[in-house]
Coordinates of C-alpha atoms in Angstrom, one line a residue:
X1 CA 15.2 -24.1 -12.9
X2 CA 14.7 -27.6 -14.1
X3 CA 10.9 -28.3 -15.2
X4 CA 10.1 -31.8 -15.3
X5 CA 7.3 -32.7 -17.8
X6 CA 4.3 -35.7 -16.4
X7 CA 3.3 -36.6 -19.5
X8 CA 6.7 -38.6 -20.6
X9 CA 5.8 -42.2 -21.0
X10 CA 6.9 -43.7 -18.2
X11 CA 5.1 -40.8 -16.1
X12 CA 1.6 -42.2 -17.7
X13 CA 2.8 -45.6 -16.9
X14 CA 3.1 -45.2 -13.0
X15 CA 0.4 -42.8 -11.6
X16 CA 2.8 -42.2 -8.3
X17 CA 5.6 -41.0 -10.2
X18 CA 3.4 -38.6 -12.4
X19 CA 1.7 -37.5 -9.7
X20 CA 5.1 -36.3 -7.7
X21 CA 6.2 -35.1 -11.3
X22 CA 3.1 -32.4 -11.5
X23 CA 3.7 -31.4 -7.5
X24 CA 7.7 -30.8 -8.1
X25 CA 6.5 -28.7 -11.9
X26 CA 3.9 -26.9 -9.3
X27 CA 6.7 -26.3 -6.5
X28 CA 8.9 -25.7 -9.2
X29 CA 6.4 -22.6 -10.4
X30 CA 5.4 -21.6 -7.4
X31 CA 9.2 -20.9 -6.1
X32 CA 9.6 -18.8 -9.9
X33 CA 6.9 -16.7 -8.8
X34 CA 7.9 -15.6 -5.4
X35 CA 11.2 -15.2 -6.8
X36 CA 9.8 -12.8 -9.5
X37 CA 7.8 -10.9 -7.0
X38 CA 10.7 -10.8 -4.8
X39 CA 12.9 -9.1 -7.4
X40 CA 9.9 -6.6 -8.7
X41 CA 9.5 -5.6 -4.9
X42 CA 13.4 -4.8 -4.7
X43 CA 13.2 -1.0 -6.2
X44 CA 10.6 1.4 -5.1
X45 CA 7.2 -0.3 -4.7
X46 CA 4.6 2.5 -3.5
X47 CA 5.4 6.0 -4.1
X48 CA 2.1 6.9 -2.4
X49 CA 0.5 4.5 0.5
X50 CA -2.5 3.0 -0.6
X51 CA -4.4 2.6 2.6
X52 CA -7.0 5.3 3.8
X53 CA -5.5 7.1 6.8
X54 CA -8.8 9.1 7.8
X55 CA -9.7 5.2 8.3
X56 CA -7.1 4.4 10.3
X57 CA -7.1 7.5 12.7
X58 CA -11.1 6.3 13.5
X59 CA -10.3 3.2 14.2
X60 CA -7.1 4.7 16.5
X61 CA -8.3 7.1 18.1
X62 CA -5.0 8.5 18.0
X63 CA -3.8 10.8 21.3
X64 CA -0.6 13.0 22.2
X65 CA 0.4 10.2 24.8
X66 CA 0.4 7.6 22.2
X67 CA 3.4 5.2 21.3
X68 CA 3.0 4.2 17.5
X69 CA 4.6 1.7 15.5
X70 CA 4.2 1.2 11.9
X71 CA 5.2 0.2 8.2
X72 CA 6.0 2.6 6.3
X73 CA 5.6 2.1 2.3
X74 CA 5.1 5.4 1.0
X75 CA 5.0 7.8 4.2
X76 CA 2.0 9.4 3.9
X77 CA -0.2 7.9 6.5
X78 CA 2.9 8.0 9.0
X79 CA 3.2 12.2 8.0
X80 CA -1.2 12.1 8.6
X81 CA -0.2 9.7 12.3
X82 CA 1.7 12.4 13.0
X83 CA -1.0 15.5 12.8
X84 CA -2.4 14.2 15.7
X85 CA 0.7 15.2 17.7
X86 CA 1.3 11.3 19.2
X87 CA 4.3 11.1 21.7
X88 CA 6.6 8.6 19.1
X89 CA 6.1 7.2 16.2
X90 CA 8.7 3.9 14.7
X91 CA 8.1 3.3 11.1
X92 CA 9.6 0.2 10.0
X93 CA 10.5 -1.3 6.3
X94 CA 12.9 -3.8 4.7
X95 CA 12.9 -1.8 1.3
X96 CA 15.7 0.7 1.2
X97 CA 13.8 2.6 -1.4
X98 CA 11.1 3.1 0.9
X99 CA 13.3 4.3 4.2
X100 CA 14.8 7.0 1.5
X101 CA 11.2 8.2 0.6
X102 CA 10.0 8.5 4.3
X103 CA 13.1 10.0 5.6
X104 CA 12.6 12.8 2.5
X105 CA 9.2 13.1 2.9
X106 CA 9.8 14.2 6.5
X107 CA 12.7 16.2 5.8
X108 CA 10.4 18.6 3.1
X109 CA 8.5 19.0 6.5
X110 CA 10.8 20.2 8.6
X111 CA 13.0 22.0 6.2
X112 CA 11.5 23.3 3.3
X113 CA 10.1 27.4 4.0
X114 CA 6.7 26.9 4.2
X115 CA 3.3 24.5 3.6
X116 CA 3.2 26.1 -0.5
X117 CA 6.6 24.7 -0.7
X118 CA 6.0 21.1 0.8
X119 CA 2.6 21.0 -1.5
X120 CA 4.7 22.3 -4.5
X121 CA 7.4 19.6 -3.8
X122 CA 5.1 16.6 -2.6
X123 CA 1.8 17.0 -4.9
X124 CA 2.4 18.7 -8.0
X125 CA 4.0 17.5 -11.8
X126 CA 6.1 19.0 -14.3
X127 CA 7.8 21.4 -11.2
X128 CA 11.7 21.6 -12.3
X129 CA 12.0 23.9 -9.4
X130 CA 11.4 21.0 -6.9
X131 CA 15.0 19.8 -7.7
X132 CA 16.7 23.2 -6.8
X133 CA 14.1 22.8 -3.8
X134 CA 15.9 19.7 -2.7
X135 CA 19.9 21.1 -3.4
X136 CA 19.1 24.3 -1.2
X137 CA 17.0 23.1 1.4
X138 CA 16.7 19.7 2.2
X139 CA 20.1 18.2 1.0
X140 CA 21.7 19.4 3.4
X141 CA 20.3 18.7 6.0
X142 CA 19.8 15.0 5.3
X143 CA 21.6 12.2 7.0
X144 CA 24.3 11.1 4.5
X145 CA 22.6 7.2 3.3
X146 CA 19.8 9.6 2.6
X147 CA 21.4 12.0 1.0
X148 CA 23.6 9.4 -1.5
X149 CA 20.5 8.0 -2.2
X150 CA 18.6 11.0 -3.9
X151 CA 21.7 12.9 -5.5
X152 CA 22.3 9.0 -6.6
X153 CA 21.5 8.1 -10.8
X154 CA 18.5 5.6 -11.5
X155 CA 19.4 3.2 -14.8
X156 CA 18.8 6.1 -17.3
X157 CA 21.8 7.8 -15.5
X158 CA 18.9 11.0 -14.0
X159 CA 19.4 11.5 -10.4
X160 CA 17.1 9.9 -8.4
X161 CA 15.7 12.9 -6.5
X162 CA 14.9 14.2 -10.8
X163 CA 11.3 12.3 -9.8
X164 CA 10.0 15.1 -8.3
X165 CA 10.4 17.3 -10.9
X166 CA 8.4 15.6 -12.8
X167 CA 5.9 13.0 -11.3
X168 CA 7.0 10.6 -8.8
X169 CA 4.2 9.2 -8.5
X170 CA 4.2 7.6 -12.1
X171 CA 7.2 6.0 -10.8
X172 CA 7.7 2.6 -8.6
X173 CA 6.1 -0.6 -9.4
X174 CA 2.6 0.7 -8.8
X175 CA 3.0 3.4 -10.9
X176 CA 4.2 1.3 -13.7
X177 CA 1.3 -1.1 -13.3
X178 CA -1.2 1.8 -13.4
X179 CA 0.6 2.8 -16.6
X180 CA 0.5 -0.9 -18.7
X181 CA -3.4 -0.7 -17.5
X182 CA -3.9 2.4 -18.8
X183 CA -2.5 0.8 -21.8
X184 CA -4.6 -2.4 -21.9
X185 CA -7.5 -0.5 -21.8
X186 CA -7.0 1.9 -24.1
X187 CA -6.2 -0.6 -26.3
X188 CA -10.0 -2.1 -25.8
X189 CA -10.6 1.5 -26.8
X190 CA -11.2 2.8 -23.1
X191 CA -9.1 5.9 -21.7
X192 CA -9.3 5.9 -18.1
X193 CA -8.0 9.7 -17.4
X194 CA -10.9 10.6 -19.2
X195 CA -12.8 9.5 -15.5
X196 CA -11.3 12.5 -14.0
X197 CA -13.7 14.4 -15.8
X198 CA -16.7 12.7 -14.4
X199 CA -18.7 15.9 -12.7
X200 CA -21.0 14.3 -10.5
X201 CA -21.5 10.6 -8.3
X202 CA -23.8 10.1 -11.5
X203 CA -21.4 10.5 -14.1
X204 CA -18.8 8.2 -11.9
X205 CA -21.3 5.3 -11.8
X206 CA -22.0 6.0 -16.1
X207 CA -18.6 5.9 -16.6
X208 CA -18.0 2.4 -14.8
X209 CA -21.2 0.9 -15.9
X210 CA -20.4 1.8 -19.8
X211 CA -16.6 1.8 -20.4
X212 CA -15.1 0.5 -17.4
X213 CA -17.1 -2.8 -16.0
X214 CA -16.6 -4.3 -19.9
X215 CA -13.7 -4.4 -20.0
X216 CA -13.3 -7.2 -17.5
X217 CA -15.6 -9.4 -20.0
X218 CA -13.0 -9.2 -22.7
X219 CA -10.9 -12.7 -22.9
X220 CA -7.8 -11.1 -23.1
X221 CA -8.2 -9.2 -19.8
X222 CA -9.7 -12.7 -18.2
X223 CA -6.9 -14.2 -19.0
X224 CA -4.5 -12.0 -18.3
X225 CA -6.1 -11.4 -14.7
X226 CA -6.0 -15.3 -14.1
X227 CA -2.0 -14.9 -13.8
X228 CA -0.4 -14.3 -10.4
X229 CA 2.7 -12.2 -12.3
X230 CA 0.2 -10.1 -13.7
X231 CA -0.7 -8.4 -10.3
X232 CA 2.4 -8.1 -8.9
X233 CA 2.6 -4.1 -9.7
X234 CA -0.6 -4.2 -7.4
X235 CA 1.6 -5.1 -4.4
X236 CA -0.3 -8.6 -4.5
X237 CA 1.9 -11.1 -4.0
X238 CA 1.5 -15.1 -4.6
X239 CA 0.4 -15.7 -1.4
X240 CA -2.5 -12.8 -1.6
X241 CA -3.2 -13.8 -5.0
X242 CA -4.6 -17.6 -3.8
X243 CA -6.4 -15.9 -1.1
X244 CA -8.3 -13.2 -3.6
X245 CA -8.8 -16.2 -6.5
X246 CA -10.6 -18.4 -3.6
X247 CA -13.3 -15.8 -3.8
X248 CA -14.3 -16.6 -7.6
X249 CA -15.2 -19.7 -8.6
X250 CA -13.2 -19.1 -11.4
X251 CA -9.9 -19.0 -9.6
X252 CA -9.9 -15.3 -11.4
X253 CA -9.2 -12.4 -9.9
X254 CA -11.6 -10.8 -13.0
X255 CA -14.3 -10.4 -11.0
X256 CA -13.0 -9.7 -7.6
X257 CA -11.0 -6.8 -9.3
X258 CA -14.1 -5.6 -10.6
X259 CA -15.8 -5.5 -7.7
X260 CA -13.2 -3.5 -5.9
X261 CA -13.1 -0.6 -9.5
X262 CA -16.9 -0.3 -8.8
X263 CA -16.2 0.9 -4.8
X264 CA -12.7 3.0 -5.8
X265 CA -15.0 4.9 -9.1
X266 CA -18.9 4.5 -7.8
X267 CA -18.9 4.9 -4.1
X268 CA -17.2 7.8 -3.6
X269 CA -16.9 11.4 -5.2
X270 CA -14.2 12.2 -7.0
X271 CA -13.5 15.1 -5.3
X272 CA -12.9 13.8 -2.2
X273 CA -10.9 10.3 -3.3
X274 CA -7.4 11.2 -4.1
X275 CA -6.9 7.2 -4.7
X276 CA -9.2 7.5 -8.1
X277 CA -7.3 10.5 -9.2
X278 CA -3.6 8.8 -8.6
X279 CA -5.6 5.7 -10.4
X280 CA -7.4 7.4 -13.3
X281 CA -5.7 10.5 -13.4
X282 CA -2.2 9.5 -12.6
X283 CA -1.5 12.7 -10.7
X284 CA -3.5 14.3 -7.6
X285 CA -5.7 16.8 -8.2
X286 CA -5.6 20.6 -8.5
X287 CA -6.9 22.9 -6.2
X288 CA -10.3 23.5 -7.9
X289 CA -10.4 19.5 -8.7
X290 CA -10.5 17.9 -5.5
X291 CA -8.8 17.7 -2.0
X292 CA -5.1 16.5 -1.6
X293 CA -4.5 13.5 1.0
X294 CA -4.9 14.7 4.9
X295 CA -0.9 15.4 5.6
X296 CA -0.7 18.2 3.1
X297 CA -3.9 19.7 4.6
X298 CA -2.8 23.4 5.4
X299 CA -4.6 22.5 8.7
X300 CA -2.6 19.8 9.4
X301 CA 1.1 21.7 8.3
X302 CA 2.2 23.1 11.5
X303 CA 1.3 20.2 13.9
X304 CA 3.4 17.7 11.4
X305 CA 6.4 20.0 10.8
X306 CA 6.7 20.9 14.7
X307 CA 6.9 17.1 15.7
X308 CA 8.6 15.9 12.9
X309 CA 11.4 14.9 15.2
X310 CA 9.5 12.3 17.0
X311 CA 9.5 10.0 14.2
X312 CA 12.5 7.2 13.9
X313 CA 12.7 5.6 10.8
X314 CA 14.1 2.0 10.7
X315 CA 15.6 -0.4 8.5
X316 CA 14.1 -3.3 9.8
X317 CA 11.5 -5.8 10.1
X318 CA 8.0 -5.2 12.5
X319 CA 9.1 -8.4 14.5
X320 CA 12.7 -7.0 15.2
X321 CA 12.0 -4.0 16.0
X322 CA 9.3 -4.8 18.5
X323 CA 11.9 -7.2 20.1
X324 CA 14.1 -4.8 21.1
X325 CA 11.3 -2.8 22.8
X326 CA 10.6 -2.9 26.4
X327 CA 7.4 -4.8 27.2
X328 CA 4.0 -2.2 27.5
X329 CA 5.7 0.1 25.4
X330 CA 3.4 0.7 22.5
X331 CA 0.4 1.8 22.1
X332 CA -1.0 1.7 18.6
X333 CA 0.4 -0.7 15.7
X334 CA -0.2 -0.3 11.8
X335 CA 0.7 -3.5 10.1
X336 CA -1.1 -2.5 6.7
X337 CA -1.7 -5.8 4.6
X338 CA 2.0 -7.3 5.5
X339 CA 0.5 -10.2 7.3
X340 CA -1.4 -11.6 4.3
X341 CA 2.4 -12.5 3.3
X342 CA 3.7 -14.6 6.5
X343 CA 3.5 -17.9 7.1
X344 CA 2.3 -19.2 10.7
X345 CA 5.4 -19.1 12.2
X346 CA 6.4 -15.9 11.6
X347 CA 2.7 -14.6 12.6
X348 CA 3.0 -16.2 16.1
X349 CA 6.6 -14.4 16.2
X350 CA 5.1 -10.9 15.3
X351 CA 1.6 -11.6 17.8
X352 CA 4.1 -13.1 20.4
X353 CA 6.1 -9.4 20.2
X354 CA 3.1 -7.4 19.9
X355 CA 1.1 -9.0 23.2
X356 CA 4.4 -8.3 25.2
X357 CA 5.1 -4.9 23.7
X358 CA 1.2 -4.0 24.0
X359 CA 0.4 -1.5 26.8
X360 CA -3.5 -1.0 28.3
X361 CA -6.1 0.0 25.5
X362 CA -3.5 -1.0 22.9
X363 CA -4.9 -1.1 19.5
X364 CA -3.5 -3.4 16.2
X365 CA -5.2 -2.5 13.1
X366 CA -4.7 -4.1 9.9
X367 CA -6.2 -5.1 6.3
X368 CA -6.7 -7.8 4.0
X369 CA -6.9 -8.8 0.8
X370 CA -9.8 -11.0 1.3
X371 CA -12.9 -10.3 3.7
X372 CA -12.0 -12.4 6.8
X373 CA -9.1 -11.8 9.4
X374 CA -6.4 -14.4 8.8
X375 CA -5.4 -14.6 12.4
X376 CA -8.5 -17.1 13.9
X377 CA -6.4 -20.8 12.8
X378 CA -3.3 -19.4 12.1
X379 CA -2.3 -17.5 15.8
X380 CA -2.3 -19.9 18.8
X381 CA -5.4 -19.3 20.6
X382 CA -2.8 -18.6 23.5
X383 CA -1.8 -15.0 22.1
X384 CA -5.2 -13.9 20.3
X385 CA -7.2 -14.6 23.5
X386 CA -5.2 -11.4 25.0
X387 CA -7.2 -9.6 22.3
X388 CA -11.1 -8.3 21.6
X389 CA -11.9 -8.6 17.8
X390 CA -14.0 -5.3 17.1
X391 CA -16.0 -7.0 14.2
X392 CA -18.5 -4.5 14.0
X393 CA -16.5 -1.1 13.5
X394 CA -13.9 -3.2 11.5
X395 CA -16.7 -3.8 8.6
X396 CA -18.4 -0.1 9.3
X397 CA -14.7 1.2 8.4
X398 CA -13.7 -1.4 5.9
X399 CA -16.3 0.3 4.1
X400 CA -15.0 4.0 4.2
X401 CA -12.4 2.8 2.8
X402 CA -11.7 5.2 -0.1
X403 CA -8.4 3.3 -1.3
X404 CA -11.1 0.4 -2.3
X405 CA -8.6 -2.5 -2.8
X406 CA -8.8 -4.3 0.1
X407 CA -11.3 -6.7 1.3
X408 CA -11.5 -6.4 4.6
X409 CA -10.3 -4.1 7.4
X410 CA -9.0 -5.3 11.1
X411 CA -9.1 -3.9 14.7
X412 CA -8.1 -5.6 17.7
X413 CA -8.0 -4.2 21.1
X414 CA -6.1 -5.7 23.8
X415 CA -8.1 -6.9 26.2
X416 CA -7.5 -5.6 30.4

C-alpha cells in the first residue's frame, strides 16, 4: 500500500487536493485494517461461543417441531439448541476451522462411551488421554475433511486434535487475546486468575473496584484501547469497533470495555458464569468451583447424544444457505452479532431470505455490539414491517446476559 502524506507543500497550498490526500491516507487505513482482521479471522477464532444460550432458549422458546438455523462459531450453543430435542437444526460458517470444531464437538456426542467421557474430552486441561479418546473413538467415525483436519499438524508441527490434551480453549484468536491481557495487566501489577478466587458477589465487586476498574485509567491501556487492531482477538471487527467508539465521547473503547468487565465480574456469581472463568481463569471450572455451560449438563447428555443426527453442518454463508430453502421452512434463526459486520446490501439480502424462509411464529434473535438494533435505517421498511420488534423482553434478556460483551440483545417475531 502506497500512503500519501497531506502535509507536502503543495498539499498546504491547495486545500482540495489535501483534503482528498487525508480521505485516500484514511481509505488507505481503513482497507489495512479489514485486511488485517480478515487475515486474523482466517484460523480458529472462538474455541468456545461467547453468547449466553440459557438467553437464547428464553427468548426461543425452543420446541420438538422446530426448524433452526444458525451460525456456528464454537458449537456450544448449537450442542445446548439441541437439548431441547428441535426437529433440525442447520449451522452455518465460512471459517473452515469452525465447521471442524462443530463437526467434533458433535461427534464426542455421539461416539464417545459416556457423558464422563464427553466432559473429560470437552471441559477439562492437562488430559493426554483425550488424544487416545479421539484415535479410538471418534476418528473413525468422522467424515474424512474432518478427520484430515484434526490428525492434521498446526505450525509447531503438533497435530491439531493435540489441543485437547491440553487446553483448547487457550487456543484461537480469543484465547490469545485473553492471554496478551492477562499480560498487560499483570504488567500494571494485576493478575486476573487471581479473580477465580473471589468467594462471594462481595469479593467480585472488591476485586473490580480495586484491581480491575484502574487499570483502564492507566495511559498505556487508553491508548492501546483507542486502536481498532487492538480488539481484533475480541472478534470486534472495524466496523463494530466505530459503532462501540460512538458511545464515548472519547472515540475509546476504554470506557465502554469497562463497563462491560463490571457486568461479566460484578453482576453475576462466579459460580454460575462460566464466561468469567474462561476470562479470568482461562479454563472452566471444576466440579466444586462452579457449573459447566448447559450442553455438558448430565441432564442435558442423553437428549443431545440421541439427536445428534439432526444437525447439518455447512460450509456456507446464512444468506446462501437460506436461499436454497423452501419458503416457510424455518422456524427459529440465530444470527449472533454477524450482522454488526454487513453492509446494507447484504442485510436486505439476508432479511429478504429470512421473510421468505420464515414460517408462522418464526423468531430471529440476534446481538449487538452497541445498545440499539441496527436494522430500523438500514432494512427497507418493506421487509421489517413483516416483523414485531419485542423491545421489552429484548432489554429484560440483554441483561441476563452472562457473556457481558454485548450491548444489546434482539428478538423479532414475524408478524401473522
Amino acid at each position: 500500500m502506497t500512503e500519501l502524506a497531506p502535509d507536502v507543500g503543495f498539499g498546504r497550498k491547495n486545500p482540495k487536493l489535501k483534503n482528498a490526500l487525508l480521505q485516500h491516507k484514511t481509505f488507505s487505513l481503513a482497507g489495512l485494517s479489514e485486511r488485517l482482521f480478515g487475515l486474523l479471522f482466517s484460523g480458529l477464532v472462538y474455541p468456545q461461543i461467547w453468547e449466553d444460550p440459557i438467553v437464547d432458549m428464553e427468548a426461543m422458546q425452543l420446541g420438538p417441531e422446530h426448524r433452526i438455523v444458525t451460525i456456528g462459531s464454537g458449537g456450544c450453543n448449537m450442542l445446548t439448541y439441541l437439548s431441547a430435542g428441535p426437529r433440525k437444526i442447520d449451522v452455518v460458517d465460512l471459517n473452515p476451522h469452525h465447521i471442524a470444531l462443530n463437526r467434533l464437538k458433535l461427534a464426542a456426542f455421539r461416539h464417545l462411551p459416556s457423558h464422563k467421557d464427553v466432559t473429560r474430552f470437552l471441559a477439562t486441561q492437562g488430559t493426554a488421554t483425550n488424544v487416545q479418546a479421539f484415535d479410538l473413538f471418534i476418528a473413525p467415525k468422522l467424515d474424512t475433511a474432518t478427520r484430515s483436519y484434526w490428525n492434521g499438524r498446526d505450525l509447531t508441527g503438533r497435530r491439531r486434535i493435540g489441543v485437547f490434551g491440553r487446553n483448547i480453549y487457550r487456543t484461537g484468536l480469543l484465547g490469545r487475546f485473553i492471554a496478551a491481557s492477562h499480560l498487560l495487566a499483570r504488567l500494571h501489577g494485576v493478575n486476573p486468575e487471581e479473580f477465580v478466587q473471589a468467594g462471594s458477589m462481595r469479593e467480585q465487586r472488591q476485586f473490580f473496584d480495586e484491581r480491575l476498574a484502574p487499570l483502564f485509567d492507566r495511559p498505556v491501556i487508553r491508548w492501546i484501547t483507542g486502536r481498532k487492531s487492538s480488539l481484533f482477538g475480541l472478534g470486534i471487527p472495524p466496523q463494530q469497533f466505530d459503532e462501540l467508539a460512538s458511545l464515548s465521547s472519547e472515540k475509546s473503547l476504554a470506557a465502554v470495555l469497562r463497563h462491560r468487565l463490571e457486568k461479566l465480574t460484578c453482576h453475576f456469581p462466579l459460580r454460575e458464569n462460566y464466561f468469567a472463568w474462561q476470562a479470568f481463569g482461562r479454563r472452566y471450572p471444576l466440579p466444586h468451583e462452579g457449573e459447566l455451560p448447559p450442553y455438558l449438563n448430565a441432564r442435558a447428555y442423553e437428549a443431545i447424544r440421541n439427536n445428534a443426527e439432526r444437525v447439518e453442518v455447512h460450509h456456507a454463508s446464512y444468506t446462501e444457505l437460506l436461499a436454497s430453502k423452501p419458503a416457510a421452512s424455518v422456524d427459529r434463526y440465530i444470527l449472533l452479532d454477524a450482522q454488526d459486520w454487513m453492509t446494507d446490501q447484504q442485510l436486505n439480502d439476508l432479511w429478504t431470505e429470512i421473510t421468505r424462509t420464515a414460517d408462522t411464529g418464526a423468531i430471529v434473535i440476534f446481538r449487538t455490539a452497541a445498545e440499539d438494533s441496527i436494522l430500523p435505517g438500514r432494512v427497507s421498511s418493506a421487509l421489517l414491517d413483516q416483523w414485531h420488534y419485542d423491545a421489552e423482553t429484548s432489554v429484560k434478556l440483554g441483561a441476563e446476559d452472562r457473556s457481558a460483551i454485548y450491548g444489546g440483545f434482539h428478538i423479532y417475531r414475524k408478524k401473522a
